[in-house]
Short mmCIF file of C-alpha atoms and ligand atoms in Angstrom, two decimals:
data_model
loop_
_atom_site.label_atom_id
_atom_site.label_comp_id
_atom_site.label_asym_id
_atom_site.label_seq_id
_atom_site.Cartn_x
_atom_site.Cartn_y
_atom_site.Cartn_z
CA MET D 1 39.46 -166.52 69.35
CA ARG D 2 37.29 -165.92 65.86
CA ALA D 3 36.08 -168.90 63.98
CA ILE D 4 33.63 -169.11 61.08
CA ARG D 5 32.16 -171.75 60.88
CA LEU D 6 29.40 -174.90 58.96
CA ILE D 7 26.67 -174.94 61.80
CA GLU D 8 24.13 -176.96 59.88
CA PRO D 9 24.10 -177.76 55.39
CA LYS D 10 22.41 -175.67 53.55
CA GLN D 11 22.68 -172.53 56.03
CA ARG D 12 25.12 -169.74 55.84
CA VAL D 13 28.40 -169.91 57.59
CA GLU D 14 28.75 -167.43 61.09
CA LEU D 15 31.80 -166.00 62.44
CA MET D 16 31.82 -167.70 66.52
CA GLU D 17 34.12 -166.86 69.44
CA ILE D 18 34.99 -170.32 70.38
CA ASP D 19 38.01 -171.45 72.56
CA MET D 20 41.52 -171.74 71.78
CA PRO D 21 42.21 -175.33 70.41
CA PRO D 22 44.36 -177.16 73.19
CA VAL D 23 48.13 -178.08 71.77
CA GLY D 24 49.18 -181.62 72.59
CA ALA D 25 53.11 -182.35 73.04
CA ARG D 26 53.44 -183.20 69.06
CA ASP D 27 51.15 -180.70 67.74
CA VAL D 28 51.89 -176.62 66.01
CA LEU D 29 50.10 -173.93 66.90
CA VAL D 30 49.69 -171.82 64.24
CA ARG D 31 48.68 -168.12 63.27
CA VAL D 32 46.20 -167.99 60.47
CA LYS D 33 48.07 -165.73 57.61
CA THR D 34 46.22 -167.04 54.93
CA ALA D 35 43.33 -170.16 54.31
CA GLY D 36 42.20 -170.01 50.78
CA ILE D 37 37.81 -170.21 49.50
CA CYS D 38 38.00 -173.56 47.63
CA HIS D 39 34.81 -174.90 45.52
CA SER D 40 34.88 -178.18 48.14
CA ASP D 41 33.74 -176.00 50.87
CA ALA D 42 30.61 -174.36 48.83
CA HIS D 43 29.85 -178.08 48.71
CA TYR D 44 30.20 -178.29 52.54
CA ARG D 45 27.98 -175.37 52.36
CA SER D 46 25.10 -176.96 50.39
CA GLY D 47 25.11 -180.11 52.04
CA MET D 48 26.36 -182.54 48.75
CA THR D 49 29.81 -183.13 50.34
CA LYS D 50 29.23 -184.40 54.22
CA ALA D 51 31.09 -182.14 56.83
CA GLY D 52 30.81 -182.39 60.58
CA PRO D 53 30.85 -183.51 63.32
CA LEU D 54 29.33 -179.58 63.52
CA PRO D 55 29.57 -177.46 64.06
CA VAL D 56 33.06 -177.54 62.42
CA THR D 57 35.43 -174.42 61.21
CA LEU D 58 35.62 -174.54 57.63
CA GLY D 59 39.08 -173.78 55.63
CA HIS D 60 41.86 -176.83 53.88
CA GLU D 61 44.34 -174.23 52.50
CA VAL D 62 46.02 -172.99 55.25
CA ALA D 63 49.30 -170.91 55.86
CA GLY D 64 50.43 -169.35 58.43
CA VAL D 65 53.60 -168.50 61.38
CA VAL D 66 54.05 -171.10 64.17
CA GLU D 67 52.53 -169.42 67.29
CA LYS D 68 53.87 -171.81 69.82
CA THR D 69 54.83 -175.70 69.91
CA GLY D 70 54.55 -178.49 71.67
CA THR D 71 57.04 -180.09 74.52
CA ASP D 72 58.12 -183.11 71.67
CA VAL D 73 58.09 -180.75 68.81
CA LYS D 74 61.29 -180.98 67.26
CA THR D 75 61.23 -179.41 63.93
CA PHE D 76 59.75 -176.17 64.49
CA ARG D 77 59.95 -173.19 66.56
CA ALA D 78 57.72 -169.65 66.79
CA GLY D 79 57.87 -167.51 64.56
CA ASP D 80 58.50 -170.16 61.69
CA ARG D 81 56.70 -169.47 58.32
CA VAL D 82 54.19 -172.54 57.56
CA CYS D 83 52.18 -174.12 55.42
CA ILE D 84 49.54 -177.31 55.94
CA HIS D 85 49.15 -180.25 53.78
CA TYR D 86 45.51 -180.44 55.27
CA LEU D 87 45.06 -184.62 56.09
CA VAL D 88 45.79 -185.55 59.63
CA SER D 89 46.29 -189.02 59.64
CA CYS D 90 48.38 -192.05 62.14
CA GLY D 91 51.34 -192.75 60.49
CA GLN D 92 51.04 -196.03 61.43
CA CYS D 93 47.90 -197.93 59.90
CA TYR D 94 48.51 -200.65 56.27
CA TYR D 95 47.62 -197.37 54.36
CA CYS D 96 49.09 -195.21 56.60
CA SER D 97 52.48 -197.82 55.79
CA LEU D 98 51.86 -197.75 52.32
CA GLY D 99 52.14 -194.09 51.77
CA SER D 100 48.42 -193.32 50.82
CA GLU D 101 47.37 -191.81 54.42
CA GLN D 102 44.35 -189.92 52.59
CA PHE D 103 42.60 -193.75 53.47
CA CYS D 104 44.41 -193.55 56.51
CA THR D 105 41.64 -195.98 59.17
CA SER D 106 41.22 -192.61 61.32
CA GLY D 107 42.07 -189.39 59.24
CA GLU D 108 40.78 -186.75 59.18
CA MET D 109 40.57 -183.47 57.28
CA ILE D 110 41.09 -180.34 58.07
CA GLY D 111 37.96 -177.55 57.85
CA LYS D 112 35.71 -180.29 57.60
CA HIS D 113 35.57 -183.72 60.35
CA ARG D 114 37.52 -181.29 62.45
CA ASP D 115 38.41 -177.34 62.65
CA GLY D 116 40.36 -175.61 59.75
CA GLY D 117 41.64 -172.12 59.21
CA TRP D 118 39.07 -169.71 58.56
CA ALA D 119 40.04 -168.68 62.64
CA ASP D 120 42.92 -166.51 63.84
CA PHE D 121 44.73 -169.89 64.64
CA ILE D 122 44.76 -173.70 64.08
CA VAL D 123 46.01 -176.65 65.67
CA MET D 124 48.09 -179.32 63.41
CA PRO D 125 50.14 -182.57 64.34
CA GLU D 126 54.15 -181.71 63.31
CA ARG D 127 53.32 -184.18 60.58
CA SER D 128 50.96 -182.23 58.26
CA VAL D 129 52.90 -178.98 58.57
CA PHE D 130 55.54 -177.82 56.38
CA LEU D 131 58.58 -175.08 55.97
CA LEU D 132 57.49 -172.25 53.63
CA PRO D 133 60.24 -170.65 52.38
CA ALA D 134 60.78 -167.02 51.96
CA ALA D 135 59.76 -166.70 47.88
CA ILE D 136 56.36 -168.20 48.30
CA SER D 137 54.09 -165.34 49.61
CA MET D 138 51.21 -166.72 52.11
CA GLU D 139 48.57 -166.56 49.61
CA GLN D 140 50.28 -168.84 47.56
CA GLY D 141 51.61 -171.27 50.19
CA ALA D 142 47.57 -171.67 51.42
CA VAL D 143 46.21 -172.57 47.89
CA MET D 144 48.41 -174.79 47.12
CA MET D 145 48.11 -177.47 50.03
CA CYS D 146 44.80 -177.72 48.13
CA SER D 147 44.15 -177.68 44.42
CA SER D 148 48.22 -177.49 43.52
CA SER D 149 48.46 -180.35 45.40
CA THR D 150 45.29 -181.72 44.38
CA SER D 151 46.93 -181.18 40.56
CA MET D 152 50.64 -182.66 41.49
CA HIS D 153 48.62 -185.35 42.67
CA ALA D 154 46.61 -186.15 39.60
CA LEU D 155 48.98 -185.80 36.82
CA LYS D 156 51.26 -188.20 39.21
CA LYS D 157 48.62 -191.07 39.23
CA ALA D 158 47.81 -190.27 35.81
CA ARG D 159 51.90 -190.88 35.36
CA LEU D 160 52.49 -187.93 32.65
CA LYS D 161 56.01 -188.11 31.11
CA ALA D 162 58.13 -185.25 29.79
CA GLY D 163 57.71 -185.61 25.98
CA GLU D 164 53.47 -186.59 26.57
CA SER D 165 50.80 -184.31 25.89
CA ALA D 166 47.93 -183.30 28.57
CA ALA D 167 44.95 -181.39 28.18
CA VAL D 168 43.69 -179.59 31.26
CA PHE D 169 39.40 -179.69 31.34
CA GLY D 170 38.88 -176.95 34.10
CA VAL D 171 40.61 -173.99 34.26
CA GLY D 172 39.26 -172.77 38.30
CA GLY D 173 41.51 -173.67 40.98
CA LEU D 174 42.41 -176.93 40.45
CA GLY D 175 43.45 -176.43 37.24
CA SER D 176 45.03 -173.13 37.17
CA SER D 177 47.89 -175.44 38.58
CA ALA D 178 47.47 -178.62 36.56
CA VAL D 179 48.20 -176.60 33.61
CA GLN D 180 51.50 -175.38 34.96
CA LEU D 181 52.20 -178.74 37.08
CA ALA D 182 52.41 -180.55 33.75
CA LYS D 183 54.57 -177.33 31.79
CA ALA D 184 57.26 -178.56 34.89
CA PHE D 185 56.45 -182.00 34.23
CA GLY D 186 57.62 -181.94 30.84
CA ALA D 187 54.32 -182.22 28.98
CA SER D 188 54.93 -180.95 24.87
CA GLN D 189 52.09 -180.16 24.90
CA VAL D 190 48.98 -178.74 27.55
CA PHE D 191 45.88 -178.34 26.32
CA ALA D 192 43.25 -175.71 28.40
CA VAL D 193 39.77 -176.59 27.90
CA ASP D 194 37.12 -174.06 29.47
CA ILE D 195 34.33 -171.33 28.61
CA ASN D 196 35.27 -168.18 30.12
CA PRO D 197 37.50 -166.46 28.28
CA LYS D 198 39.48 -165.10 31.40
CA LYS D 199 40.32 -168.54 32.21
CA LEU D 200 41.50 -169.20 28.89
CA ALA D 201 44.29 -165.89 28.42
CA LEU D 202 45.59 -166.98 32.15
CA ALA D 203 45.68 -170.79 30.86
CA GLU D 204 47.60 -169.16 27.80
CA GLN D 205 49.82 -166.64 29.55
CA TRP D 206 50.95 -170.12 31.64
CA GLY D 207 52.06 -171.86 27.86
CA ALA D 208 48.90 -173.29 27.56
CA ILE D 209 47.38 -174.15 24.01
CA PRO D 210 43.53 -172.44 25.26
CA ILE D 211 40.41 -174.81 23.77
CA ASP D 212 37.11 -172.97 23.87
CA ALA D 213 35.06 -174.97 24.81
CA SER D 214 31.98 -172.65 24.58
CA GLY D 215 31.09 -173.22 20.48
CA SER D 216 32.43 -176.77 19.53
CA ASP D 217 33.62 -179.84 21.03
CA PRO D 218 36.68 -179.17 22.56
CA VAL D 219 37.80 -183.17 22.14
CA GLN D 220 36.97 -182.34 18.16
CA GLN D 221 39.16 -179.01 18.34
CA ILE D 222 42.06 -181.28 19.87
CA ARG D 223 41.63 -183.91 17.49
CA ARG D 224 42.60 -181.28 15.01
CA HIS D 225 45.47 -179.93 16.93
CA THR D 226 47.17 -183.04 17.85
CA GLY D 227 46.90 -184.11 13.47
CA GLY D 228 43.87 -186.74 14.94
CA ARG D 229 46.05 -188.91 17.73
CA GLY D 230 44.75 -187.34 21.39
CA VAL D 231 46.32 -186.89 24.48
CA ASP D 232 48.60 -188.57 26.92
CA VAL D 233 46.70 -187.76 29.74
CA SER D 234 43.92 -185.63 30.64
CA VAL D 235 42.49 -183.94 33.90
CA GLU D 236 39.59 -182.95 35.04
CA VAL D 237 38.85 -180.95 37.29
CA ILE D 238 35.03 -179.38 37.01
CA GLY D 239 33.37 -182.13 38.08
CA LEU D 240 30.51 -182.39 35.51
CA PRO D 241 29.47 -185.78 33.78
CA ALA D 242 29.53 -183.89 30.15
CA THR D 243 33.58 -182.88 30.42
CA MET D 244 34.28 -186.38 32.73
CA ARG D 245 33.21 -188.25 29.54
CA GLN D 246 34.74 -185.67 27.24
CA ALA D 247 38.62 -186.10 29.03
CA VAL D 248 38.01 -189.75 28.57
CA ARG D 249 37.34 -189.07 24.51
CA CYS D 250 40.52 -186.99 24.06
CA LEU D 251 42.91 -189.67 24.91
CA ALA D 252 45.31 -191.16 22.69
CA PRO D 253 45.88 -195.18 22.74
CA LEU D 254 46.82 -195.68 26.23
CA GLY D 255 46.00 -192.25 27.29
CA ARG D 256 45.11 -192.03 30.80
CA ALA D 257 42.41 -189.70 32.42
CA ALA D 258 42.85 -188.65 35.50
CA ILE D 259 38.71 -187.04 36.86
CA ALA D 260 39.82 -184.72 40.32
CA GLY D 261 36.54 -183.08 39.64
CA LEU D 262 34.45 -183.93 42.22
CA SER D 263 30.28 -184.69 41.74
CA ASP D 264 27.44 -186.94 42.94
CA ARG D 265 26.60 -187.54 39.19
CA THR D 266 27.15 -191.04 37.12
CA PHE D 267 29.34 -189.99 33.64
CA GLU D 268 28.55 -192.33 30.75
CA ILE D 269 32.00 -193.81 28.63
CA ALA D 270 30.46 -195.37 25.48
CA SER D 271 32.73 -199.06 26.65
CA TYR D 272 34.27 -199.98 23.17
CA PRO D 273 35.33 -197.26 21.33
CA GLU D 274 36.27 -195.21 24.39
CA LEU D 275 37.58 -197.67 27.00
CA LEU D 276 38.28 -200.86 25.44
CA SER D 277 39.61 -200.28 21.75
CA PRO D 278 41.91 -197.51 23.12
CA GLU D 279 43.08 -199.37 26.88
CA ALA D 280 42.03 -196.21 27.86
CA GLU D 281 42.51 -195.06 32.21
CA VAL D 282 39.90 -193.56 34.16
CA ILE D 283 41.51 -193.26 37.33
CA GLY D 284 39.84 -191.24 40.53
CA VAL D 285 41.85 -188.49 41.92
CA ALA D 286 41.48 -188.19 45.83
CA ASP D 287 43.81 -185.88 47.56
CA HIS D 288 47.18 -185.94 47.88
CA LEU D 289 50.20 -187.06 49.87
CA ALA D 290 52.61 -185.14 52.44
CA GLN D 291 55.21 -186.87 50.45
CA GLU D 292 54.07 -184.60 47.41
CA MET D 293 54.86 -181.58 48.88
CA PRO D 294 58.76 -180.95 48.95
CA LEU D 295 58.66 -181.73 45.49
CA LEU D 296 55.21 -178.61 44.59
CA LEU D 297 57.57 -176.31 46.53
CA GLU D 298 60.67 -177.42 44.99
CA PHE D 299 58.35 -176.02 41.44
CA ALA D 300 56.82 -173.37 43.71
CA CYS D 301 60.25 -171.40 44.23
CA GLU D 302 61.98 -172.51 40.83
CA GLY D 303 59.16 -170.15 39.53
CA LYS D 304 57.64 -172.86 37.92
CA LEU D 305 54.12 -172.77 39.87
CA ASN D 306 53.16 -169.29 40.23
CA LEU D 307 49.66 -168.56 41.41
CA GLU D 308 49.81 -165.28 41.74
CA LYS D 309 47.01 -164.31 38.49
CA ALA D 310 45.09 -167.15 40.18
CA ILE D 311 44.67 -165.06 43.53
CA THR D 312 42.16 -162.77 42.57
CA ARG D 313 41.01 -161.58 45.58
CA SER D 314 41.54 -161.52 49.36
CA VAL D 315 38.62 -161.11 52.00
CA PRO D 316 38.34 -160.53 55.61
CA LEU D 317 37.49 -163.41 58.57
CA ASP D 318 33.62 -161.50 57.32
CA PRO D 319 30.86 -164.07 57.58
CA ASP D 320 28.57 -162.45 54.48
CA VAL D 321 32.03 -161.67 52.61
CA ILE D 322 32.90 -165.15 52.20
CA ASN D 323 28.92 -166.36 51.42
CA GLY D 324 29.32 -164.06 48.65
CA ALA D 325 32.59 -165.75 47.56
CA LEU D 326 30.81 -169.26 48.04
CA ASP D 327 27.76 -167.94 46.24
CA GLU D 328 30.00 -167.37 43.44
CA LEU D 329 31.55 -170.40 43.45
CA ASP D 330 28.42 -172.14 43.67
CA ARG D 331 27.27 -170.45 39.97
CA PHE D 332 31.59 -171.06 38.74
CA GLY D 333 31.72 -167.13 38.60
CA ASP D 334 35.27 -165.16 37.24
CA GLN D 335 36.57 -165.45 39.87
CA VAL D 336 39.58 -167.90 40.30
CA ARG D 337 40.38 -167.88 43.50
CA VAL D 338 39.63 -165.82 46.78
CA VAL D 339 41.39 -166.36 49.50
CA VAL D 340 40.95 -165.48 53.89
CA ILE D 341 42.89 -163.28 55.14
CA PRO D 342 41.86 -163.63 58.96
ZN1 ZN C 1 40.04 -177.07 48.29
ZN1 ZN C 2 46.90 -193.60 59.24
#
């Protein structure tokens, strides 16, 4: 079968012909219909985030159709539409028993530690596979498995309650979902901060108050809109030290900032005025949980989460085109989400 693989960091990804993966007793073989291209993939290619052992097939946002099931699989049949939770976990270690399987001591992420979905097929343990309702397209189902679910996890970690206000820094892949999910959670006001007018216009269509950070300080703009108070919850999904600090500075007393944008850089907080005095909380967000998937799928079925406008383009399983899409992500381009259709 065909697969787009990372052979070495800092090099272009390549198309390879590889063997079909073996299907264990508890595994589901999925024919990939759609696989998203995520900013993390650009980080794996650049070497900023380490992926491997290499070579590895990239792609961790996957939806498709069940091709074949292992002998012990009871919940799926060939032909089922499914989407894939990208973590493979043991279900038995300390962290799995807490329901925090992203820290599973033997956990692996598809498209990073083991082969992912930029390929004709992917094999997954049954426990990481979810039925995709007919109301949700393959494209949406795929993209939801990373950007939306991580946004959902960020809002859950930040304990956003109905009636509270929220600010989302960055209306890219994650931010598009974070804005809509904050609304779905019942947030009173949702501010969407970006410098790209197209992304701000999209956020406005989803009911957010656009904050253009290209001209003046977004924190001051948010304070002006909230009578000086600030927001209860902020979510940073860009991964820049400046926007991480803004996400803390825009908080109201007792506010919570969920930081989900990937970066290996340090960010500063003025300890007394920005953290201690308002009793602010800064919360790290990594991945998401299988238990969060059902609510996410429900929001999508109800139309509260609609990513059709966030998916800008689909591309074939072609290494040149995919490398080009990764280049665009490196440059923070206009496109919000590109998906691969093998
Ligand atoms: Zn992703
Ligand atoms: Zn585990």
